[in-house]
XYZ file of C-alpha atoms in Angstrom:
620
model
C 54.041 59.304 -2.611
C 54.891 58.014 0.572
C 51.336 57.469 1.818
C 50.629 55.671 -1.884
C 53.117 53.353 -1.636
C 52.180 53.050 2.386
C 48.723 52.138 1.337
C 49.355 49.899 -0.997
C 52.040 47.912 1.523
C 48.819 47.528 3.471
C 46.436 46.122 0.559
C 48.837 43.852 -0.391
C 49.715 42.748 3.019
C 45.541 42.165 3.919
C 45.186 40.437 0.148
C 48.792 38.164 1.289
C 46.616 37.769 4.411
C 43.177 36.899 3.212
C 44.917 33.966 1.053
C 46.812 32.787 3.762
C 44.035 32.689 6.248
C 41.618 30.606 2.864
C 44.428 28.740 1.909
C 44.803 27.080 5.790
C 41.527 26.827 6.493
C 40.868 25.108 3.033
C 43.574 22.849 3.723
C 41.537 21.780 6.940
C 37.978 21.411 5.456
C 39.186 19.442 2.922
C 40.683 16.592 5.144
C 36.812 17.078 7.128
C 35.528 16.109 3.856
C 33.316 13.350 3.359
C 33.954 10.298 0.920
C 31.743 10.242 -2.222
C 30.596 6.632 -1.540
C 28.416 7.921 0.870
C 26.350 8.443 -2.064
C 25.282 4.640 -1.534
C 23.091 6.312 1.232
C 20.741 6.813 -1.065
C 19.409 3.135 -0.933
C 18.330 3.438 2.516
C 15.465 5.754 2.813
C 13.254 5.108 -0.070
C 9.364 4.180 -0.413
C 8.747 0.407 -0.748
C 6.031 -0.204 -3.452
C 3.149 -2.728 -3.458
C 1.131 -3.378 -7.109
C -1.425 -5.540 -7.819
C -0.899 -9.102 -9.795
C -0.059 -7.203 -13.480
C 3.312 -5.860 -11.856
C 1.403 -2.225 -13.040
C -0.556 -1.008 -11.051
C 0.034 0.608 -7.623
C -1.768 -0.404 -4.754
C -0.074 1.580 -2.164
C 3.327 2.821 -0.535
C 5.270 2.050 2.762
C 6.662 5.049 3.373
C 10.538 4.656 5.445
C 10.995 6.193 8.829
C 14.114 7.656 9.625
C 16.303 9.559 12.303
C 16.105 9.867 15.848
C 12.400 11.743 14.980
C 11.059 9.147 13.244
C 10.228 11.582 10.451
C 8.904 9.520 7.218
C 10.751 9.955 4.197
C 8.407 9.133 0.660
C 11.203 8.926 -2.099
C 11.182 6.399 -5.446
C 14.101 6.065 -7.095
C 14.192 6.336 -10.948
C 16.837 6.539 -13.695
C 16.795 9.205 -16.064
C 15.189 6.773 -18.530
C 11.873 6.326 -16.039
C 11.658 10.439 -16.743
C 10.260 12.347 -19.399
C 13.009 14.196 -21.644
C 10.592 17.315 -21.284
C 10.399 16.928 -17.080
C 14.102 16.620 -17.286
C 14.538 19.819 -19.940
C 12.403 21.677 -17.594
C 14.782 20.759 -14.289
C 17.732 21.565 -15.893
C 16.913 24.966 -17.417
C 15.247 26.113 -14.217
C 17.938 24.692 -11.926
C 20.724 24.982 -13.539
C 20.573 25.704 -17.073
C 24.702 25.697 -18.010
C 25.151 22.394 -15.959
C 26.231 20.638 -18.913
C 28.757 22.899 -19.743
C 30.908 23.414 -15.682
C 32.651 21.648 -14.259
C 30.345 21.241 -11.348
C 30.541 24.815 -9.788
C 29.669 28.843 -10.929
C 33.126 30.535 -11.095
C 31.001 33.567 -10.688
C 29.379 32.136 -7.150
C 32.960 31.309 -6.149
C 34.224 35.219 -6.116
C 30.931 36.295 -4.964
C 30.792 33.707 -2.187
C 34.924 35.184 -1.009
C 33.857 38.703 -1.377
C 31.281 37.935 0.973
C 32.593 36.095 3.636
C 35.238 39.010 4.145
C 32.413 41.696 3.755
C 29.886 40.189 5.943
C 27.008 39.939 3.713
C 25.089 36.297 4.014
C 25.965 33.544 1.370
C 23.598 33.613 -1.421
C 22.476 31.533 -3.834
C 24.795 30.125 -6.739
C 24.461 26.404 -5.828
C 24.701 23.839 -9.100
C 23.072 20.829 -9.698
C 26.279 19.082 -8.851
C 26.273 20.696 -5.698
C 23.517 20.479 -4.628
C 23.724 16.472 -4.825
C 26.686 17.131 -2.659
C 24.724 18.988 0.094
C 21.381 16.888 0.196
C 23.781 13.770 0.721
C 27.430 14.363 1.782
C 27.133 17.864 3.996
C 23.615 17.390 5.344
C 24.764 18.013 9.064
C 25.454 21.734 7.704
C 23.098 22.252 4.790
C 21.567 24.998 6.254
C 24.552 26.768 7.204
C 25.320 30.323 4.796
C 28.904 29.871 5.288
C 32.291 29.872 3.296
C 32.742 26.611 5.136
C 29.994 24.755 3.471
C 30.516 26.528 -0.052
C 34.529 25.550 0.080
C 33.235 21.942 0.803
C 30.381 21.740 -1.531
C 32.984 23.369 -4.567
C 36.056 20.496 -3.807
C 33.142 17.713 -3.576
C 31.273 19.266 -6.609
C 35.097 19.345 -8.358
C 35.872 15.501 -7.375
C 32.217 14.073 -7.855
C 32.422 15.709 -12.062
C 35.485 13.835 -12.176
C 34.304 10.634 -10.940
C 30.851 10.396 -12.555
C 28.970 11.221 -16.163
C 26.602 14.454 -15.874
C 23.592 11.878 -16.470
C 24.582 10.398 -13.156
C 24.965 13.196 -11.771
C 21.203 14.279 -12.975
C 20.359 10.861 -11.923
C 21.361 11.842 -8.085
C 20.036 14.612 -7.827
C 16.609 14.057 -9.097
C 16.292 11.310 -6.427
C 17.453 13.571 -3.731
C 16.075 17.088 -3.982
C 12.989 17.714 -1.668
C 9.941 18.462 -3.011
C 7.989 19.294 0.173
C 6.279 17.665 2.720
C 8.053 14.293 3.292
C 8.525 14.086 -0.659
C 12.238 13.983 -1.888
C 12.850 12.739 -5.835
C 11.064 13.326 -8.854
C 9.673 9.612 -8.523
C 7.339 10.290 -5.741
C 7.119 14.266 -6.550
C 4.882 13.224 -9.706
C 2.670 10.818 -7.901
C 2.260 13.380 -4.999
C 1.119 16.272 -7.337
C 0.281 14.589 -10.044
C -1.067 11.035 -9.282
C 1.369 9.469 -12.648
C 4.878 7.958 -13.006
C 7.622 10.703 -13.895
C 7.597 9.260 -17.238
C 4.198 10.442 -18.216
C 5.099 14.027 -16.912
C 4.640 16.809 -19.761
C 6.351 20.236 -20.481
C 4.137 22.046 -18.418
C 4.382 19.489 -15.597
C 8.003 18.856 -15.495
C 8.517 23.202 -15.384
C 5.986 23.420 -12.262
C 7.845 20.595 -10.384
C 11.048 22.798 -11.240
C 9.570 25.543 -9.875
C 8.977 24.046 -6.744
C 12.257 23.226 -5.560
C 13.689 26.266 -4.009
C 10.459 26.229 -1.531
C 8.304 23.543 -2.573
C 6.138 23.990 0.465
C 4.842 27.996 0.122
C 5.251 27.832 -4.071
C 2.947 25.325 -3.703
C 0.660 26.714 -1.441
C 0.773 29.972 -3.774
C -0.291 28.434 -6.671
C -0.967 31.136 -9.071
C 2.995 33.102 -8.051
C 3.981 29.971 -9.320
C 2.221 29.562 -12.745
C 2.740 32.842 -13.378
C 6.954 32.490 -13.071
C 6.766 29.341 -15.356
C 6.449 32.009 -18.157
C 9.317 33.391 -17.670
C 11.741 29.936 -17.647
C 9.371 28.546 -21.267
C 10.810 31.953 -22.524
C 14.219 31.762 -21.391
C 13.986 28.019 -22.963
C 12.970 29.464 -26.139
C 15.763 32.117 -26.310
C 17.872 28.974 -25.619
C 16.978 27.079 -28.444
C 15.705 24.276 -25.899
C 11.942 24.470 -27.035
C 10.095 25.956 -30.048
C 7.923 28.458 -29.314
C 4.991 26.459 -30.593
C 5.892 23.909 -27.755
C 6.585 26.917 -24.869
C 2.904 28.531 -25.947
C 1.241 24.868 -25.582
C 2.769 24.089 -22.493
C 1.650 27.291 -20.946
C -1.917 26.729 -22.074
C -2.093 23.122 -20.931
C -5.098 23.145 -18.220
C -2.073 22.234 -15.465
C -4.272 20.453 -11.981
C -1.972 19.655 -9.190
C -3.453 17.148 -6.249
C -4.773 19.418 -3.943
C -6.083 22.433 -6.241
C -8.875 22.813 -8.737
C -7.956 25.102 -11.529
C -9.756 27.142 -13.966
C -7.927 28.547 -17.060
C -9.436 30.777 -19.983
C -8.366 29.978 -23.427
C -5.267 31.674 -23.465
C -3.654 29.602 -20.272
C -4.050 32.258 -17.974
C -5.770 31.702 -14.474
C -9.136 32.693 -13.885
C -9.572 30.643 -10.057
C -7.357 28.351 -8.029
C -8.995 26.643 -5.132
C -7.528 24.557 -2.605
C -9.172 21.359 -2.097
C -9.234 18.287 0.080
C -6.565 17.562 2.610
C -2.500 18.558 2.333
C -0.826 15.894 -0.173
C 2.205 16.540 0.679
C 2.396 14.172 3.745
C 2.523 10.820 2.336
C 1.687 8.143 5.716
C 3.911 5.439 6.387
C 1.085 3.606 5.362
C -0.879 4.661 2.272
C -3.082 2.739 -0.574
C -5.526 4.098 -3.152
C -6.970 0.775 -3.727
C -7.253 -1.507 -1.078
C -5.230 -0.331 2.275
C -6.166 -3.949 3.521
C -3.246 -5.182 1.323
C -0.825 -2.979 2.088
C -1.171 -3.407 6.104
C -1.028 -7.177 5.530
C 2.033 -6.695 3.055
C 3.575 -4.276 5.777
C 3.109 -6.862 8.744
C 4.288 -9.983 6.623
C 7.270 -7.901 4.933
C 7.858 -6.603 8.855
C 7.992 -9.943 10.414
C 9.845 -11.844 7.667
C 12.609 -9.062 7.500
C 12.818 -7.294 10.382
C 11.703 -3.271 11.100
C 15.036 -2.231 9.631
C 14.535 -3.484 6.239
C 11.094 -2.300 5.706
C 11.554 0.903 7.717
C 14.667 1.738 7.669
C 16.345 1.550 3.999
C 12.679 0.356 2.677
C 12.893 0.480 -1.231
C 11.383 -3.005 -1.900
C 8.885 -3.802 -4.753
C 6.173 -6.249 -3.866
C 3.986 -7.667 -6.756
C 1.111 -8.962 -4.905
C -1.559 -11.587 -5.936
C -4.557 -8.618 -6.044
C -6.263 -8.620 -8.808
C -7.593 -4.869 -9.363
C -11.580 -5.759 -10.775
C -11.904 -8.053 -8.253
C -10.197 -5.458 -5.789
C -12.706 -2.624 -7.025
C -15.789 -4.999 -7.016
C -14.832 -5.688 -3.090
C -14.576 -2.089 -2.217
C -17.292 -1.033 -4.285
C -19.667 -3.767 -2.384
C -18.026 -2.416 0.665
C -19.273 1.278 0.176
C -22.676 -0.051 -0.735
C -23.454 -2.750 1.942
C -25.927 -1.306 4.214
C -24.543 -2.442 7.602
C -25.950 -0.934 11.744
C -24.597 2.202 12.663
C -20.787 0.982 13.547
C -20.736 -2.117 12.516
C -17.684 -3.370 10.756
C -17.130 -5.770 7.996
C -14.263 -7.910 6.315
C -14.388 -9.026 2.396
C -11.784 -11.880 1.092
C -11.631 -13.039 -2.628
C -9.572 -16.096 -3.504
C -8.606 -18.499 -6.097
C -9.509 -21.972 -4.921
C -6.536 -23.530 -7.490
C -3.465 -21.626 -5.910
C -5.360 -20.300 -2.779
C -3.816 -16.411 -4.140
C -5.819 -13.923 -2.615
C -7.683 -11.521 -5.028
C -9.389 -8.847 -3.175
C -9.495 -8.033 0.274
C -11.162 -5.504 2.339
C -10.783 -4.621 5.828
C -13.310 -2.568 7.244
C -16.312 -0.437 5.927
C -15.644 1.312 3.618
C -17.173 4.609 3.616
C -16.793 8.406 1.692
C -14.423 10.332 3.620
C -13.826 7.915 6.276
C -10.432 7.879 7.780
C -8.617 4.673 7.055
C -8.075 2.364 9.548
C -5.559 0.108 11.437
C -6.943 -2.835 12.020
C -7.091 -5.319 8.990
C -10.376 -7.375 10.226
C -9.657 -9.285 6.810
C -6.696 -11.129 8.345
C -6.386 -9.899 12.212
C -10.135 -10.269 13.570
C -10.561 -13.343 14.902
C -14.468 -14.368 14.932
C -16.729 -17.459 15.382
C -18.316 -18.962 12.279
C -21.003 -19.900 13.815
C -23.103 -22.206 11.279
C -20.596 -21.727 7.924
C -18.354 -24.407 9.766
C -21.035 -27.207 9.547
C -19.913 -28.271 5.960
C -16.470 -29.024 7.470
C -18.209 -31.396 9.957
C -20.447 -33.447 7.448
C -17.065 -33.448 5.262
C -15.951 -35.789 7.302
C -18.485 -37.669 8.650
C -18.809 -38.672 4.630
C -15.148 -39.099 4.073
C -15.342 -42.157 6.476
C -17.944 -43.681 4.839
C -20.549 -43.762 7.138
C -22.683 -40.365 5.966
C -24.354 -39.145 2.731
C -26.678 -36.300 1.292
C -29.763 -38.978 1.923
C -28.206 -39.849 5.842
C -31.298 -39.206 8.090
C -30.896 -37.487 11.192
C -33.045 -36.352 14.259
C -33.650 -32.734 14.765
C -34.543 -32.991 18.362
C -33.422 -32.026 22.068
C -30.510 -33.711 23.097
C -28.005 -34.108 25.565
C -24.216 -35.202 24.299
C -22.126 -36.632 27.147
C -18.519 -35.518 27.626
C -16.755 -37.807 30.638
C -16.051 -35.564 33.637
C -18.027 -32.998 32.254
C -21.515 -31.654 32.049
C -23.997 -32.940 29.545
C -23.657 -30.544 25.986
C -27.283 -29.477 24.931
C -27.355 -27.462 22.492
C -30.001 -25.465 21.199
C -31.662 -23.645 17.583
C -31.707 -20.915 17.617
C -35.285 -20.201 17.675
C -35.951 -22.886 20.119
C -37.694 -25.283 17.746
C -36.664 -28.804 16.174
C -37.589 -30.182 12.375
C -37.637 -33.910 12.957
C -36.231 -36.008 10.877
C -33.886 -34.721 8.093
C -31.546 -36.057 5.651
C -27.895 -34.095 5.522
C -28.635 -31.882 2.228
C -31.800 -30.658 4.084
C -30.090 -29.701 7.606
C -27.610 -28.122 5.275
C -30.411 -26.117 3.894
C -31.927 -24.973 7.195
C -29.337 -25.108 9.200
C -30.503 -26.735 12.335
C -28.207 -27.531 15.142
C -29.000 -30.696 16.802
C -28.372 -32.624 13.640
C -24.778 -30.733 13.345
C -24.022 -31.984 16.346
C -25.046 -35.604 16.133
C -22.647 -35.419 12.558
C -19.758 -34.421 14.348
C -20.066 -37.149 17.486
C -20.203 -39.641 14.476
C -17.077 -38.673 13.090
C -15.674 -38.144 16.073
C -14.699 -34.862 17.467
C -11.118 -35.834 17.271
C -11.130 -36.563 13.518
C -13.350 -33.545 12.798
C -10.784 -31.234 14.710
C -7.678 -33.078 12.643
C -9.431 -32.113 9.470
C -9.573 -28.480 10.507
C -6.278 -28.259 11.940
C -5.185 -29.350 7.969
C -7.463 -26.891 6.588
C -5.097 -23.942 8.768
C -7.963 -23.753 12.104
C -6.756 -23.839 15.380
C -9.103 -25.871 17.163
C -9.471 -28.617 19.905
C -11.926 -31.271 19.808
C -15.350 -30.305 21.497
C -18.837 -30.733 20.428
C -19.525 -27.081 19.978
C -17.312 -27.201 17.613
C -19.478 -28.331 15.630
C -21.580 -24.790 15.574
C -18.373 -22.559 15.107
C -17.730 -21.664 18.612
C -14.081 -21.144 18.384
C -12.109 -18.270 15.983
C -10.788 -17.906 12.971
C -9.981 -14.757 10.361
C -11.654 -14.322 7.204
C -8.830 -15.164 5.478
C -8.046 -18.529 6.727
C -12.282 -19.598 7.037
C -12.120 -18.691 3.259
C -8.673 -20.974 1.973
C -10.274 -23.830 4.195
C -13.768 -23.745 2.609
C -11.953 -23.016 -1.031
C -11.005 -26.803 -0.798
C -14.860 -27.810 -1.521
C -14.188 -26.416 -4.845
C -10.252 -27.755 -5.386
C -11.452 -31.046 -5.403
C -10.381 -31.612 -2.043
C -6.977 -29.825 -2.219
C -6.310 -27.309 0.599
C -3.606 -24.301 -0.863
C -2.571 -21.960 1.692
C -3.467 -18.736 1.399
C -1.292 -16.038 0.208
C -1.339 -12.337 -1.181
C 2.594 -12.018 -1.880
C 3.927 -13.281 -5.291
C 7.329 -11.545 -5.458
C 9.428 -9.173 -3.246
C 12.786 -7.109 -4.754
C 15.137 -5.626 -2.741
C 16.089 -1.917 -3.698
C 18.383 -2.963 -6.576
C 16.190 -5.267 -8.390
C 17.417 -8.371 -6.725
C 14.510 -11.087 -5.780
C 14.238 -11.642 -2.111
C 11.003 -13.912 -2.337
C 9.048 -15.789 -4.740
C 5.902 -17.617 -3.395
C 5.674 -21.162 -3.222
C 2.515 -21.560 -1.041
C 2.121 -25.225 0.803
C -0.610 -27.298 -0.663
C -2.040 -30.913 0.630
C -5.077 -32.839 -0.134
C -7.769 -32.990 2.588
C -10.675 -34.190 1.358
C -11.183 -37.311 -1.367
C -12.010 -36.067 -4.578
C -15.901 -38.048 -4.098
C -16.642 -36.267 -0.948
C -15.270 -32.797 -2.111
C -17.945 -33.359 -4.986
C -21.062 -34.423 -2.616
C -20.160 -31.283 -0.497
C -20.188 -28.581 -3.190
C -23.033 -30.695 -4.739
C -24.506 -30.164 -1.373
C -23.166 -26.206 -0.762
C -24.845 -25.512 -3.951
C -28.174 -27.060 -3.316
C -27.802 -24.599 -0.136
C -27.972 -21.438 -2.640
C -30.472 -23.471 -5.401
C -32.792 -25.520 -3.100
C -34.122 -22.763 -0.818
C -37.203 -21.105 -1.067
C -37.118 -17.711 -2.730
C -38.397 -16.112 0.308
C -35.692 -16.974 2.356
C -33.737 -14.827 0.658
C -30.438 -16.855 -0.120
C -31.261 -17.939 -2.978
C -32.412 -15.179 -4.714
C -28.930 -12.905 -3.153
C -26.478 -15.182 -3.499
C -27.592 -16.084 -7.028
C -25.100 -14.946 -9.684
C -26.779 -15.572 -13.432
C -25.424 -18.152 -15.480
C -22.993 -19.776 -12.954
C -23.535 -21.928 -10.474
C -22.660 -20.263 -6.777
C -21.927 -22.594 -3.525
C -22.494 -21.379 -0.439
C -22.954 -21.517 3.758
C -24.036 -18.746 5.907
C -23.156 -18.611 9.544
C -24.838 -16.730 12.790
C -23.262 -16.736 16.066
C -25.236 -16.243 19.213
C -27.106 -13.370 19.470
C -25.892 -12.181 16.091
C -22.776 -11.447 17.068
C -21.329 -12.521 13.949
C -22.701 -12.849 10.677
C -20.827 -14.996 7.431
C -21.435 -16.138 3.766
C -18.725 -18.167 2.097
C -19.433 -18.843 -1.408
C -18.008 -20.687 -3.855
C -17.737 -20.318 -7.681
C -15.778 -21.406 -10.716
C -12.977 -19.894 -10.110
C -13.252 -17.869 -6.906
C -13.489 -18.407 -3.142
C -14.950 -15.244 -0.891
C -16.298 -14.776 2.279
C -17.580 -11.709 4.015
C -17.898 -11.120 7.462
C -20.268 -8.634 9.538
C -20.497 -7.693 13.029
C -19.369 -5.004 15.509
C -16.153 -4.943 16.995
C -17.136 -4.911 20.201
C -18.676 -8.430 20.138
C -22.037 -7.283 21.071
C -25.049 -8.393 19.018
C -26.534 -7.306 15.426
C -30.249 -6.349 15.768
C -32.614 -8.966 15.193
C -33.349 -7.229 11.476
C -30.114 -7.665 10.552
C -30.275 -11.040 8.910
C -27.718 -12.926 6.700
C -30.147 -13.121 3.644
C -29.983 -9.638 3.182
C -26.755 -8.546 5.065
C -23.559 -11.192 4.153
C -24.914 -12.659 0.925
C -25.895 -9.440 -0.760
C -22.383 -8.462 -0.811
């Protein structure tokens, strides 16, 4: 009896023990703990969104970088109204399928978790919805830990955080932090990584294969067929819950379900017959990524960057930008992109615009090709290049706008020698060596011959020529070879200044940003894009009379006119060669739109001879 009562002196004393020893060392975790308004974190590491004029449609991401690795972090906030009720269902009865009915933590995990710690098994499982919030945003530093520590804190967090907040907020944390593989955390980019849609348009069978990710969204999706196969199992157990119907379980499972990244045959029953990986890992969204035009989004990034500052766009990132892109135009660009037949390595740039506001429709930067890697360098608004010949009409613009020019001025095309005091004589050449005679200005337009360029520009003046094109956004100083396009300028800004011809002499800036809204929907920017009359109305009429006669007058075997010619409107236009075809342009000019495209090699070195403007610029 002795040894009885002896043995149980000693159980009680270890149980008197064990509480003592949890009891102090709760008592210190729980002044370690972290406040719950570190939840605001949230904010700062989220993908910053760029659409196209509609405020709809998606033209591409900037993805946040953050910590000392740089690591990217792709995550769109949502509220629980932005999700489908059957994505949600799914979560919840695959996660955690009594979470509204605790009080944010398994009683069950709690005694399992105690027993353990004092037994020396590893801490398993049992985590909540509730806290899990807790550990993907409060106890990151030790979210990997399997320790009593980290359980204690998570339960007094999960225990304060109920208290404090509704279960939908709760739902609405933690479907914005949870990882879903890759550098994907949320259920906002999730569906656009695997599924290419908005959470909202998620179904059954797509909300219960996210779900299924989330323990080890990585391998379950790598092991695509484990994973269907297991999604049986939770549309039962949602069944037997009175959650779904069975008619609804039995039509999820036989919807033909196609992550990004696999092609998947079924048989009529839902089963699997083949699952083939395909195409590169989607998991990895790049800082920089665009399905439609990835010559917006770098020019939204830099803008965005140097207005605000790395820290905004990088850092807590999470702005909306509605752009001014318009998405036919954008396709038509990109599709006239993968078409153009340009040399071996030669580049190109493509920029759409509206002549009344100067917003920028399309834009493309390089050349666009199937499977191509996407590039850096935004040639639409970074390469500076000559324009050669396409800068003449800004010349004869104002030699008519003081009076002393018109279409019927006659001028010699012939050698000559311009003197420039303390310099050497200027004689320019053609290009193929040979002169015209005499021409009036709508036929030097037409064949583009030098001599008579020049002789425009010395009767202006070089100084009032160059004051006209610093208005029109060129940076240029006064020089006769101005007059052939011998300094730079981007596609972008070549096209705004040209656009003027067909504003009635009103210059508008060029812009591709409408609207930009901070993380919690408040407006950081609305355009308001500087606009100032150039040219007269009268001589902004004689030149796109005279631009148009450039397209309509030629002969059909030069080519422009029968390229450039778009049925049933009238098209303005200019090409432009630079020396030894380094550079080839066509701006054109319609109702209603403003584009130029560019060709040439990056490099700077010369097109082949064969490569002409007739059927290289204009045909795009």
């Amino acid at each position: 009896m002795k040894i009885v009562q002896g043995l149980f002196i000693a159980l009680l004393a270890g149980v008197l023990s064990v509480g003592s020893h949890l009891a102090a060392s709760a008592l210190q975790w729980a002044q370690e703990l972290p406040s719950l308004e570190s939840l605001d974190a949230l904010t700062f590491s989220t993908t910053s969104q760029v659409f196209a004029r509609d405020g709809t449609t998606r033209i591409g991401v900037l993805v946040p970088v953050v910590g000392e690795d740089r690591e990217s972090t792709n995550r769109i906030p949502v509220t629980l109204e932005e999700v489908s009720p059957a994505a949600l269902q799914a979560i919840v009865a695959y996660e955690d399928d009594q979470f509204f009915g605790h009080y944010g933590v398994d009683p069950l995990a709690v005694l399992r978790a105690t027993y353990e710690e004092f037994f020396g098994d590893a801490m398993r499982g049992g985590s909540t919805i509730t806290t899990q919030v807790i550990k993907n945003v409060l106890l990151q530093d030790i979210r990997s830990e399997r320790s009593l520590e980290r359980k204690v804190k998570e339960w007094m967090l999960a225990l304060e955080l109920e208290r404090r907040l509704t279960k939908s907020e709760i739902l609405q944390h933690y479907i914005n932090v949870i990882f879903w593989g890759g550098n994907v955390y949320g259920i906002g980019a999730a569906a656009q990584t695997y599924f290419g849609k908005d959470p909202i348009e998620l179904n059954l069978a797509e909300g219960l294969y996210l779900a299924r990710l989330i323990p080890a969204p990585n391998s379950r999706h790598d092991d695509f067929e484990t994973t269907r196969r297991s999604m049986r199992e939770v549309l039962d157990k949602m069944v037997r819950q009175g959650t779904i119907s069975r008619e609804m379980a039995d039509r999820a499972w036989r919807y033909p379900l196609q992550p990004l990244g696999w092609q998947v045959e079924y048989d009529g029953e839902g089963n699997v017959v083949s699952a083939v990986r395909t195409g590169a890992d989607v998991l990895v969204q790049s800082s920089v990524s665009s399905d439609l035009s990835r010559a917006v989004v770098l020019a939204v990034r830099d803008w965005l960057t140097q207005r605000y500052g790395e820290s905004v766009v990088w850092g807590r990132g999470g702005l909306r930008v509605t752009t001014t892109i318009d998405v036919q135009a954008q396709l038509a660009a990109n599709q006239a992109s993968l078409e153009a037949e340009v040399p071996e390595g030669a580049q190109l740039a493509i920029v759409g615009l509206d002549p009344a506001t100067g917003a920028v429709l399309a834009m493309v930067g390089q050349k666009l090709e199937p499977g191509a890697p996407p590039e850096e360098f935004n040639r639409a608004t970074q390469a500076m290049r000559q324009p050669g010949s396409s800068f003449k009409p800004i010349v004869f613009a104002t030699a008519i706008e003081q009076g002393g020019f018109n279409q019927a001025t006659i001028l010699v095309d012939e050698p000559a020698a311009f003197h420039i005091p303390g310099q050497p004589p200027y004689e320019p050449e053609n290009h193929d060596f040979r002169y015209d005679g005499y021409q009036t200005v709508r036929a030097n337009l037409n064949t583009s011959r030098n001599i008579p360029a020049v002789k425009a520009l010395e009767a202006a003046g070089p100084e009032a020529v160059a004051e006209k094109a610093r208005q029109l956004g060129y940076d240029v100083m006064p020089y006769y070879a101005m007059a052939l396009g011998s300094y730079e300028v981007t596609p972008l800004q070549h096209t705004a200044a040209m656009a003027a011809f067909a504003n009635g002499g009103v210059y508008n800036e060029p812009y591709f940003i409408e609207r930009v809204e901070d993380a919690d929907g408040n407006v950081l920017y609305e355009a308001s894009p500087r606009s100032a009359r150039v040219w007269s109305e009268q001589t902004a009429y004689i030149m796109l009379d005279l631009l148009r006669g450039n397209v309509a007058d030629r002969e059909p075997a030069y080519g422009l006119s029968n390229r450039a010619v778009v049925p049933g409107r009238w098209v303005a236009g200019k090409t432009g060669t630079t020396n030894n075809e380094v550079d080839l342009w066509f701006v054109g000019l319609t109702p209603g739109l403003a584009a130029s495209v560019w060709i040439g090699y990056d490099s700077s070195r010369g097109m082949p001879r064969s490569m002409t403007n007739s059927d290289g610029t204009t045909e795009i």
